[in-house]
Coordinates of C-alpha atoms and ligand atoms in Angstrom, one line a residue:
M1004 CA 31.1 89.5 135.2
M1005 CA 34.3 89.7 136.2
V1006 CA 35.5 92.4 138.3
A1007 CA 39.0 93.7 137.0
T1008 CA 41.6 93.1 139.7
A1009 CA 44.6 94.3 139.6
A1010 CA 48.4 92.0 140.2
A1011 CA 50.2 94.0 143.4
C1012 CA 50.0 96.9 144.4
G1013 CA 48.5 100.0 144.4
D1014 CA 45.4 101.3 141.5
S1015 CA 42.9 99.0 139.7
G1016 CA 42.7 101.5 137.6
G1017 CA 40.0 103.7 135.5
S1018 CA 37.3 105.2 136.8
E1019 CA 37.2 108.5 138.6
G1020 CA 35.9 107.1 141.9
S1021 CA 32.8 109.1 142.9
G1022 CA 31.3 112.5 142.0
S1023 CA 31.8 110.8 138.4
G1024 CA 28.3 111.0 137.4
D1025 CA 26.3 108.0 137.9
D1026 CA 25.2 107.0 142.3
S1027 CA 26.8 103.4 142.3
I1028 CA 28.9 103.7 145.5
V1029 CA 32.7 103.4 144.6
L1030 CA 34.3 100.6 147.6
G1031 CA 38.3 100.3 147.6
F1032 CA 39.9 96.9 148.9
S1033 CA 42.6 96.1 149.6
Q1034 CA 43.6 92.5 150.1
V1035 CA 46.6 90.4 151.5
G1036 CA 47.3 88.5 149.1
A1037 CA 46.6 85.2 147.3
E1038 CA 48.6 82.9 150.2
S1039 CA 45.4 80.7 151.0
G1040 CA 42.6 78.8 149.4
W1041 CA 40.7 80.9 152.4
R1042 CA 42.4 83.9 150.7
T1043 CA 41.2 83.0 147.2
A1044 CA 37.5 82.1 148.3
N1045 CA 37.6 85.4 149.7
T1046 CA 38.1 87.3 147.3
K1047 CA 35.5 85.4 145.4
S1048 CA 33.1 86.6 147.7
I1049 CA 34.2 90.1 147.9
Q1050 CA 34.2 90.5 143.7
E1051 CA 31.1 88.7 143.7
S1052 CA 28.7 90.5 146.8
A1053 CA 30.2 93.6 145.3
E1054 CA 28.9 93.1 140.9
E1055 CA 25.7 91.9 143.3
A1056 CA 24.8 94.6 144.9
G1057 CA 25.6 97.2 142.3
I1058 CA 29.2 98.4 144.0
E1059 CA 31.4 99.5 141.9
L1060 CA 35.4 97.6 143.4
K1061 CA 38.4 98.9 143.3
F1062 CA 40.7 95.6 144.0
A1063 CA 44.1 95.1 144.8
D1064 CA 46.2 92.2 146.1
A1065 CA 49.1 93.1 148.8
Q1066 CA 51.1 90.4 148.0
Q1067 CA 50.9 89.7 151.8
K1068 CA 53.2 93.1 152.0
Q1069 CA 52.4 95.8 154.5
E1070 CA 53.7 98.9 152.2
N1071 CA 51.6 97.6 149.4
Q1072 CA 48.7 98.1 151.4
I1073 CA 49.4 101.3 152.5
K1074 CA 50.1 102.3 148.7
A1075 CA 47.0 101.3 147.6
I1076 CA 45.0 102.9 150.5
R1077 CA 46.6 106.4 150.1
N1078 CA 45.7 105.9 146.0
Y1079 CA 42.0 104.6 146.9
I1080 CA 42.2 108.5 149.2
A1081 CA 43.7 110.2 145.9
Q1082 CA 41.2 108.7 143.8
R1083 CA 38.3 109.7 146.7
V1084 CA 35.9 106.6 146.6
D1085 CA 33.3 106.3 148.9
V1086 CA 34.7 103.7 151.5
I1087 CA 37.9 101.9 151.7
A1088 CA 37.6 98.6 153.3
F1089 CA 41.1 96.5 153.8
S1090 CA 42.2 93.1 155.4
P1091 CA 45.3 94.1 157.1
V1092 CA 47.9 91.6 156.6
V1093 CA 49.9 92.5 160.4
E1094 CA 48.6 94.2 163.5
S1095 CA 50.5 97.5 163.8
G1096 CA 51.5 100.7 162.0
W1097 CA 48.8 101.2 160.6
D1098 CA 47.5 105.1 162.9
T1099 CA 48.9 107.1 160.6
V1100 CA 47.0 105.8 157.0
L1101 CA 44.0 105.5 159.0
K1102 CA 44.3 109.3 160.1
E1103 CA 45.0 110.3 156.5
A1104 CA 41.6 108.8 155.2
K1105 CA 39.5 109.8 158.6
D1106 CA 40.8 113.6 157.5
A1107 CA 39.9 112.6 153.4
E1108 CA 36.3 111.4 155.8
I1109 CA 36.4 108.8 153.9
P1110 CA 35.2 105.8 156.3
V1111 CA 36.9 102.1 156.8
I1112 CA 35.9 99.1 157.2
L1113 CA 38.2 96.5 158.5
T1114 CA 37.6 92.7 157.3
D1115 CA 39.1 90.0 158.6
R1116 CA 41.8 91.7 160.5
A1117 CA 42.2 93.1 163.4
V1118 CA 44.6 96.1 163.4
D1119 CA 45.9 97.0 167.4
S1120 CA 45.5 100.6 166.9
A1121 CA 44.5 102.1 170.6
D1122 CA 41.8 104.5 168.5
D1123 CA 39.0 102.9 167.3
T1124 CA 37.5 106.1 165.8
L1125 CA 39.6 106.0 162.8
Y1126 CA 37.5 102.9 161.9
E1127 CA 33.8 102.6 161.6
T1128 CA 33.6 98.8 162.1
F1129 CA 35.2 95.5 162.4
I1130 CA 33.7 92.3 160.6
G1131 CA 35.8 89.5 161.1
S1132 CA 36.2 86.2 163.0
D1133 CA 36.6 85.1 167.1
F1134 CA 40.7 83.9 166.2
V1135 CA 41.0 83.9 169.6
Q1136 CA 37.8 81.1 169.9
E1137 CA 39.4 79.5 166.5
G1138 CA 42.7 78.7 168.4
R1139 CA 40.9 77.7 171.6
L1140 CA 38.4 75.1 170.6
S1141 CA 41.6 74.1 168.5
G1142 CA 43.2 73.5 171.9
E1143 CA 40.2 71.7 174.1
W1144 CA 39.6 69.7 171.7
L1145 CA 43.2 68.1 171.6
V1146 CA 42.9 68.2 175.6
E1147 CA 39.2 65.6 175.2
E1148 CA 41.1 63.4 173.1
F1149 CA 44.4 63.2 175.1
A1150 CA 42.6 63.3 178.1
D1151 CA 43.9 59.5 178.3
A1152 CA 46.7 59.7 177.0
P1153 CA 50.4 59.8 178.8
G1154 CA 52.2 62.7 179.0
P1155 CA 54.7 64.7 177.4
V1156 CA 52.4 65.6 174.2
K1157 CA 54.9 66.8 172.2
I1158 CA 53.5 69.7 170.1
V1159 CA 54.7 71.5 167.5
E1160 CA 53.4 74.4 166.1
L1161 CA 53.3 76.1 162.5
E1162 CA 52.2 79.8 162.9
G1163 CA 50.6 82.0 160.2
T1164 CA 51.8 84.6 159.2
T1165 CA 54.2 86.9 161.9
G1166 CA 52.2 90.1 163.8
S1167 CA 48.6 88.6 162.2
A1168 CA 45.6 89.0 164.1
P1169 CA 45.0 85.2 163.1
A1170 CA 48.4 84.3 164.0
N1171 CA 48.5 86.0 167.2
D1172 CA 45.4 85.2 168.4
R1173 CA 45.1 81.5 167.1
K1174 CA 48.7 80.8 169.5
Q1175 CA 46.8 82.7 172.2
G1176 CA 43.7 80.6 172.6
F1177 CA 45.2 77.3 172.0
G1178 CA 47.6 78.2 174.0
E1179 CA 45.1 79.4 177.3
A1180 CA 43.1 76.0 176.0
I1181 CA 45.9 74.1 176.3
A1182 CA 47.6 75.0 180.0
A1183 CA 44.9 73.0 181.2
D1184 CA 47.6 70.2 181.6
P1185 CA 50.6 70.5 182.1
K1186 CA 51.3 67.9 180.0
F1187 CA 51.1 69.4 177.1
E1188 CA 53.6 70.8 175.6
I1189 CA 54.9 72.7 172.5
I1190 CA 58.4 71.9 171.6
A1191 CA 58.4 74.1 168.9
S1192 CA 56.9 76.3 166.8
Q1193 CA 57.6 78.7 163.8
T1194 CA 56.1 80.9 161.0
G1195 CA 55.2 78.4 157.9
E1196 CA 53.4 82.5 156.3
F1197 CA 50.1 80.5 155.8
T1198 CA 51.2 78.7 152.7
R1199 CA 51.6 75.5 151.7
A1200 CA 55.3 75.6 150.8
K1201 CA 56.3 77.1 153.6
G1202 CA 53.9 75.1 156.2
K1203 CA 55.6 71.6 154.2
E1204 CA 59.7 73.3 154.4
V1205 CA 58.6 74.5 158.2
M1206 CA 57.4 70.9 159.1
E1207 CA 60.5 69.2 157.5
A1208 CA 62.7 71.0 160.0
F1209 CA 60.6 70.3 163.0
L1210 CA 60.9 66.6 161.5
Q1211 CA 64.7 66.2 161.2
A1212 CA 65.2 67.9 164.7
H1213 CA 62.7 66.0 166.7
N1214 CA 61.6 62.3 166.1
D1215 CA 59.1 62.5 168.9
I1216 CA 55.9 64.9 167.4
D1217 CA 52.3 63.4 168.8
V1218 CA 50.7 66.6 167.4
L1219 CA 50.8 69.3 164.8
F1220 CA 48.9 72.5 165.3
A1221 CA 48.9 74.7 162.5
H1222 CA 46.9 77.8 162.1
N1223 CA 45.4 77.3 158.9
D1224 CA 45.0 74.4 156.4
D1225 CA 47.2 75.3 153.8
M1226 CA 50.4 74.6 155.9
G1227 CA 48.6 71.5 157.5
L1228 CA 48.1 70.3 154.1
G1229 CA 51.8 71.5 153.2
A1230 CA 53.1 69.6 156.5
I1231 CA 51.2 66.6 155.5
E1232 CA 53.4 65.9 152.1
A1233 CA 56.5 66.4 154.9
I1234 CA 55.3 63.5 157.4
E1235 CA 54.1 61.5 154.4
A1236 CA 57.9 61.7 152.7
A1237 CA 59.6 61.3 156.2
G1238 CA 57.1 57.8 156.1
L1239 CA 55.1 58.6 158.7
V1240 CA 51.4 58.8 158.6
P1241 CA 49.7 62.3 159.2
G1242 CA 46.2 62.1 161.5
Q1243 CA 47.9 59.0 162.8
D1244 CA 51.6 58.8 164.0
I1245 CA 50.7 63.2 164.2
T1246 CA 47.1 63.5 165.7
I1247 CA 46.9 67.2 163.0
I1248 CA 44.3 69.8 163.7
T1249 CA 44.1 73.1 161.1
I1250 CA 41.7 76.1 160.6
D1251 CA 40.0 77.4 158.2
A1252 CA 37.4 73.8 156.9
V1253 CA 38.4 74.9 153.0
R1254 CA 37.3 72.0 150.8
D1255 CA 41.1 70.6 150.6
G1256 CA 41.3 70.7 154.1
M1257 CA 38.1 69.1 154.7
Q1258 CA 38.7 66.9 152.2
A1259 CA 42.0 65.7 154.2
L1260 CA 39.9 65.3 157.2
A1261 CA 38.0 63.6 155.9
D1262 CA 40.3 61.2 154.1
G1263 CA 41.7 60.9 158.1
K1264 CA 44.7 62.8 157.1
I1265 CA 44.0 65.1 159.3
N1266 CA 42.1 65.1 162.6
F1267 CA 39.9 68.0 163.7
I1268 CA 39.4 71.2 161.8
A1269 CA 38.1 74.7 163.9
E1270 CA 36.1 77.0 161.2
C1271 CA 37.0 80.5 159.9
S1272 CA 34.7 81.4 157.2
P1273 CA 35.8 83.6 153.8
L1274 CA 32.4 84.7 153.4
L1275 CA 32.4 87.8 154.5
G1276 CA 31.7 89.4 150.9
P1277 CA 27.5 89.7 151.7
Q1278 CA 27.7 91.4 154.8
L1279 CA 31.0 93.8 153.9
M1280 CA 28.4 94.9 151.2
E1281 CA 25.6 95.6 153.0
L1282 CA 28.0 97.5 156.0
V1283 CA 29.5 99.8 153.2
E1284 CA 25.8 100.9 151.9
Q1285 CA 24.8 101.8 155.8
V1286 CA 28.7 103.6 156.3
H1287 CA 27.9 105.8 153.1
A1288 CA 24.7 106.1 153.6
G1289 CA 25.8 108.0 157.4
E1290 CA 24.0 104.9 159.8
T1291 CA 25.8 103.8 162.5
V1292 CA 27.1 100.4 162.6
P1293 CA 28.1 98.0 165.0
K1294 CA 31.6 98.4 165.9
R1295 CA 32.3 94.6 165.8
V1296 CA 30.9 92.2 164.0
V1297 CA 31.4 88.3 164.5
T1298 CA 31.3 85.7 162.0
E1299 CA 29.9 82.6 163.0
E1300 CA 31.3 79.5 162.7
T1301 CA 31.6 76.0 163.9
T1302 CA 34.4 72.8 164.2
F1303 CA 35.0 69.3 162.5
T1304 CA 35.8 66.4 163.3
Q1305 CA 36.3 63.5 160.8
E1306 CA 32.9 62.2 160.5
Q1307 CA 31.6 65.6 160.3
A1308 CA 34.1 66.4 157.7
K1309 CA 32.4 63.3 155.5
E1310 CA 28.9 64.9 156.2
A1311 CA 29.8 68.3 155.8
L1312 CA 32.1 68.2 152.0
P1313 CA 28.8 67.0 149.3
T1314 CA 27.7 70.5 150.4
R1315 CA 30.7 73.1 151.0
E1316 CA 30.8 75.6 149.3
Y1317 CA 34.1 76.6 149.5
Ligands
GYE2097 O1 43.2 81.4 158.0 C1 44.4 81.7 156.4 C2 44.8 83.2 155.7 O2 42.9 86.5 157.9 C3 41.4 84.3 158.4 O3 44.5 84.6 157.0 C4 42.4 84.7 157.1 C5 43.0 84.1 157.6 C6 43.7 82.5 157.4 O4 46.0 83.4 154.3 O5 43.8 80.9 155.6

């Protein structure tokens, strides 16, 4: 059985929340949206593992808007769910609503993305990837790959959603790594909002403004895949004329990597559901949980993608 999902903001309806008779835990989850292959896999992981754990899931899709997430969280508080989890679309601006949850004594778990709140008592734990490290690994690969290339090496960057933790952190990690050699130069950087359509559009503009792009660094596979369409439409060969580095390693990205259109991917696992449900149960039982749970991940070259693809889960 599928768990009911609600479009847009707010309440997915139905149950009265905790205290309604049976003892299954009620979890209110506010998702970022459905912007990427990563997000789709993440939503599926959360829905399936809630079902497996016997946790009643209330799910709301915020369509990449913070105001929708705040509304959803307020709804969950009003419904008196047992635990709230959410993936904050941007890092800042959460203190007020988190304080409301705390006052209502509803524990909050941050999933996938962090908040920049100075008060870490506003949430129980944060489970997700080390985005700085993903950016760093991407930059380190480039520095090594282009070790003997003459400079300047001109890079364009497709950033994720402005103000989001993965956009801020991946940019930072990549920038730190390429600072190893001044020949690396980011000549243009703009948000592609983590979507394929926007990645394509921004890459078209980059290609019009610059005829000497050596490298594309995209903060996720989807933007990279959109950019590949723009590169091909401009008569260039992705992966050869322009070296492409992305992050996520979802199936479509891995396929493009195996096909030689992408050159390197740093993995970011969306399969957070099982660990999240464990944390929900622990927090609900009043157990102490670690403040930070980091996801394990790896990186892929083209050869490694060919090997991994047949058994890839997402
Ligand atoms: O990389 C991107 C998605 O927050 C890690 O969000 C997540 C990012 C992921 O849209 O594809």
